């Protein structure tokens, strides 16, 4: 959907963004039924393709965790205990949160899993609404980010050590100059 001064102009269902482009785009995730904002791109931490879910570390207060816990008996959710996530406005199920899982799914315990089929994404840069199922939410491996940050820290440390040595040299020079000045005054 495209908006022009608050008026819906056009819905775009076949839009896809490259993975690199997606990470630059800020977006909000909406309930497909009532368009209530459920999360934003800052809270997205990846996706699980086999489950068709977007992984979020945070959601808005309009996402309600059901008090009913269900025991998974099919496919990926075998031996899991989870609760449904519901939109607070229209009460449609928009995802799930896993409370207990075998070790193979330990990394997604307590992560909000939003069903891509039930989510639309409003991309802020282009003012367009697209189906979440047309996008990928894969994130770069963490090791790349850590390596890049380490190089930045090393460069910063080198710069600070250089400044420290310059200050030490200036301190010695000024101490020597002050000593020479004092000796000349008292001689």
Short mmCIF file of C-alpha atoms in Angstrom, two decimals:
data_model
loop_
_atom_site.label_atom_id
_atom_site.label_comp_id
_atom_site.label_asym_id
_atom_site.label_seq_id
_atom_site.Cartn_x
_atom_site.Cartn_y
_atom_site.Cartn_z
CA UNK A 1 0.00 0.00 0.00
CA UNK A 2 1.28 3.44 -0.74
CA UNK A 3 0.16 6.51 1.11
CA UNK A 4 -0.01 10.02 -0.28
CA UNK A 5 -0.59 12.61 2.45
CA UNK A 6 -2.37 10.02 4.60
CA UNK A 7 -4.51 8.58 1.78
CA UNK A 8 -3.99 5.01 0.61
CA UNK A 9 -2.99 5.07 -3.05
CA UNK A 10 -1.94 1.55 -3.95
CA UNK A 11 -1.20 -1.85 -2.41
CA UNK A 12 1.91 -3.62 -3.63
CA UNK A 13 1.87 -7.40 -3.11
CA UNK A 14 4.74 -8.43 -5.33
CA UNK A 15 7.49 -6.21 -3.91
CA UNK A 16 10.67 -7.90 -2.77
CA UNK A 17 13.73 -6.31 -1.31
CA UNK A 18 17.21 -7.70 -1.35
CA UNK A 19 18.48 -8.86 2.02
CA UNK A 20 21.02 -6.05 2.22
CA UNK A 21 18.39 -3.46 1.36
CA UNK A 22 15.95 -4.79 3.95
CA UNK A 23 18.34 -4.14 6.79
CA UNK A 24 18.66 -0.51 5.80
CA UNK A 25 14.89 -0.06 5.66
CA UNK A 26 13.06 0.80 8.82
CA UNK A 27 9.68 -0.85 8.97
CA UNK A 28 6.78 -1.59 11.23
CA UNK A 29 5.06 -4.98 11.38
CA UNK A 30 1.25 -4.90 11.33
CA UNK A 31 -1.60 -7.32 11.92
CA UNK A 32 -2.86 -8.30 8.48
CA UNK A 33 -6.49 -8.22 9.69
CA UNK A 34 -6.75 -4.83 11.40
CA UNK A 35 -3.36 -3.16 10.65
CA UNK A 36 -2.47 -2.68 14.33
CA UNK A 37 1.29 -2.17 14.83
CA UNK A 38 2.73 -5.31 16.44
CA UNK A 39 6.50 -4.70 16.22
CA UNK A 40 9.18 -2.78 14.35
CA UNK A 41 12.40 -3.64 12.56
CA UNK A 42 14.51 -2.79 15.61
CA UNK A 43 13.05 -5.80 17.42
CA UNK A 44 13.49 -8.24 14.53
CA UNK A 45 16.33 -10.70 15.08
CA UNK A 46 15.86 -13.08 12.15
CA UNK A 47 13.42 -15.59 10.75
CA UNK A 48 12.73 -19.31 10.82
CA UNK A 49 11.95 -20.31 7.25
CA UNK A 50 10.72 -23.80 8.13
CA UNK A 51 8.09 -22.31 10.46
CA UNK A 52 7.31 -19.24 8.35
CA UNK A 53 8.00 -16.98 11.34
CA UNK A 54 9.75 -13.68 11.98
CA UNK A 55 11.77 -13.75 15.22
CA UNK A 56 11.33 -10.66 17.41
CA UNK A 57 12.96 -9.84 20.72
CA UNK A 58 10.33 -7.19 21.40
CA UNK A 59 6.75 -6.48 20.38
CA UNK A 60 4.25 -3.72 21.17
CA UNK A 61 1.69 -3.84 23.96
CA UNK A 62 -0.88 -4.71 21.28
CA UNK A 63 0.50 -8.27 21.20
CA UNK A 64 -1.10 -10.41 23.89
CA UNK A 65 0.41 -13.71 25.04
CA UNK A 66 -2.38 -16.23 25.56
CA UNK A 67 -2.56 -17.75 29.05
CA UNK A 68 -3.34 -21.14 27.48
CA UNK A 69 -0.21 -23.23 26.94
CA UNK A 70 -0.24 -25.80 24.15
CA UNK A 71 1.93 -28.87 23.75
CA UNK A 72 3.30 -29.17 20.21
CA UNK A 73 2.78 -32.52 18.51
CA UNK A 74 3.57 -31.75 14.85
CA UNK A 75 6.64 -30.97 12.76
CA UNK A 76 9.05 -28.43 14.25
CA UNK A 77 7.05 -27.96 17.45
CA UNK A 78 7.20 -31.59 18.64
CA UNK A 79 7.95 -31.65 22.39
CA UNK A 80 7.50 -27.87 22.72
CA UNK A 81 5.21 -25.96 25.03
CA UNK A 82 4.06 -22.65 23.59
CA UNK A 83 1.38 -19.96 23.80
CA UNK A 84 -0.36 -18.17 20.97
CA UNK A 85 0.29 -14.48 20.33
CA UNK A 86 -2.87 -12.52 19.59
CA UNK A 87 -3.54 -9.07 18.24
CA UNK A 88 -5.14 -7.07 21.05
CA UNK A 89 -7.43 -5.22 18.62
CA UNK A 90 -8.97 -7.97 16.49
CA UNK A 91 -7.95 -11.01 18.59
CA UNK A 92 -6.56 -12.89 15.58
CA UNK A 93 -3.62 -15.21 16.21
CA UNK A 94 -0.47 -13.55 14.85
CA UNK A 95 2.21 -15.89 16.17
CA UNK A 96 3.50 -17.87 19.11
CA UNK A 97 6.06 -17.81 21.89
CA UNK A 98 7.83 -21.03 22.92
CA UNK A 99 8.19 -21.51 26.67
CA UNK A 100 9.81 -24.94 26.72
CA UNK A 101 11.60 -26.72 23.89
CA UNK A 102 14.16 -29.43 23.21
CA UNK A 103 17.79 -28.37 22.82
CA UNK A 104 17.48 -28.04 19.02
CA UNK A 105 15.09 -25.11 19.56
CA UNK A 106 16.69 -23.70 22.72
CA UNK A 107 17.77 -20.52 20.93
CA UNK A 108 14.18 -19.46 20.23
CA UNK A 109 12.73 -19.97 23.70
CA UNK A 110 10.98 -16.79 24.88
CA UNK A 111 11.40 -15.18 21.43
CA UNK A 112 8.24 -13.79 19.84
CA UNK A 113 7.56 -15.70 16.62
CA UNK A 114 5.24 -13.74 14.32
CA UNK A 115 3.64 -15.76 11.48
CA UNK A 116 4.69 -14.12 8.21
CA UNK A 117 1.35 -15.11 6.66
CA UNK A 118 -0.49 -12.94 9.20
CA UNK A 119 1.80 -9.89 9.03
CA UNK A 120 2.10 -6.88 6.73
CA UNK A 121 5.15 -4.61 6.79
CA UNK A 122 5.00 -0.85 6.37
CA UNK A 123 8.34 0.25 4.94
CA UNK A 124 8.99 3.78 6.15
CA UNK A 125 11.43 4.86 3.42
CA UNK A 126 9.05 4.08 0.57
CA UNK A 127 5.77 4.58 2.46
CA UNK A 128 4.59 1.22 1.18
CA UNK A 129 2.80 -1.72 2.80
CA UNK A 130 3.92 -5.19 1.69
CA UNK A 131 3.15 -8.72 2.81
CA UNK A 132 5.79 -10.05 5.20
CA UNK A 133 5.84 -13.28 3.20
CA UNK A 134 7.45 -11.38 0.29
CA UNK A 135 10.43 -10.32 2.43
CA UNK A 136 13.34 -12.14 4.00
CA UNK A 137 14.49 -11.28 7.48
CA UNK A 138 17.81 -13.15 7.50
CA UNK A 139 20.48 -11.31 9.42
CA UNK A 140 24.21 -11.24 8.80
CA UNK A 141 26.25 -13.63 10.92
CA UNK A 142 27.22 -12.05 14.22
CA UNK A 143 30.90 -12.88 13.69
CA UNK A 144 31.08 -10.38 10.80
CA UNK A 145 29.75 -7.60 13.02
CA UNK A 146 32.06 -8.55 15.89
CA UNK A 147 35.12 -8.59 13.61
CA UNK A 148 34.23 -5.21 12.12
CA UNK A 149 33.68 -3.71 15.59
CA UNK A 150 36.97 -5.19 16.85
CA UNK A 151 38.84 -3.46 14.01
CA UNK A 152 37.18 -0.17 14.95
CA UNK A 153 38.12 -0.63 18.62
CA UNK A 154 41.72 -1.51 17.69
CA UNK A 155 42.00 1.60 15.52
CA UNK A 156 40.54 3.73 18.33
CA UNK A 157 42.97 2.20 20.84
CA UNK A 158 45.92 2.90 18.53
CA UNK A 159 44.77 6.51 18.17
CA UNK A 160 44.40 6.90 21.95
CA UNK A 161 47.87 5.43 22.56
CA UNK A 162 49.31 7.87 20.01
CA UNK A 163 47.62 10.81 21.77
CA UNK A 164 48.85 9.54 25.14
CA UNK A 165 52.45 9.37 23.90
CA UNK A 166 52.16 12.87 22.41
CA UNK A 167 50.83 14.20 25.73
CA UNK A 168 53.64 12.46 27.61
CA UNK A 169 56.21 14.01 25.24
CA UNK A 170 54.62 17.44 25.68
CA UNK A 171 54.64 16.99 29.44
CA UNK A 172 58.33 16.09 29.46
CA UNK A 173 59.15 19.02 27.19
CA UNK A 174 57.19 21.47 29.33
CA UNK A 175 58.74 20.07 32.54
CA UNK A 176 62.21 20.39 31.04
CA UNK A 177 61.46 23.93 29.84
CA UNK A 178 60.06 24.90 33.25
CA UNK A 179 63.11 23.43 35.00
CA UNK A 180 65.45 25.34 32.70
CA UNK A 181 63.48 28.52 33.31
CA UNK A 182 63.65 28.05 37.11
CA UNK A 183 67.39 27.37 37.02
CA UNK A 184 67.96 30.53 35.00
CA UNK A 185 65.92 32.59 37.45
CA UNK A 186 67.80 31.38 40.52
CA UNK A 187 71.27 31.42 39.00
#
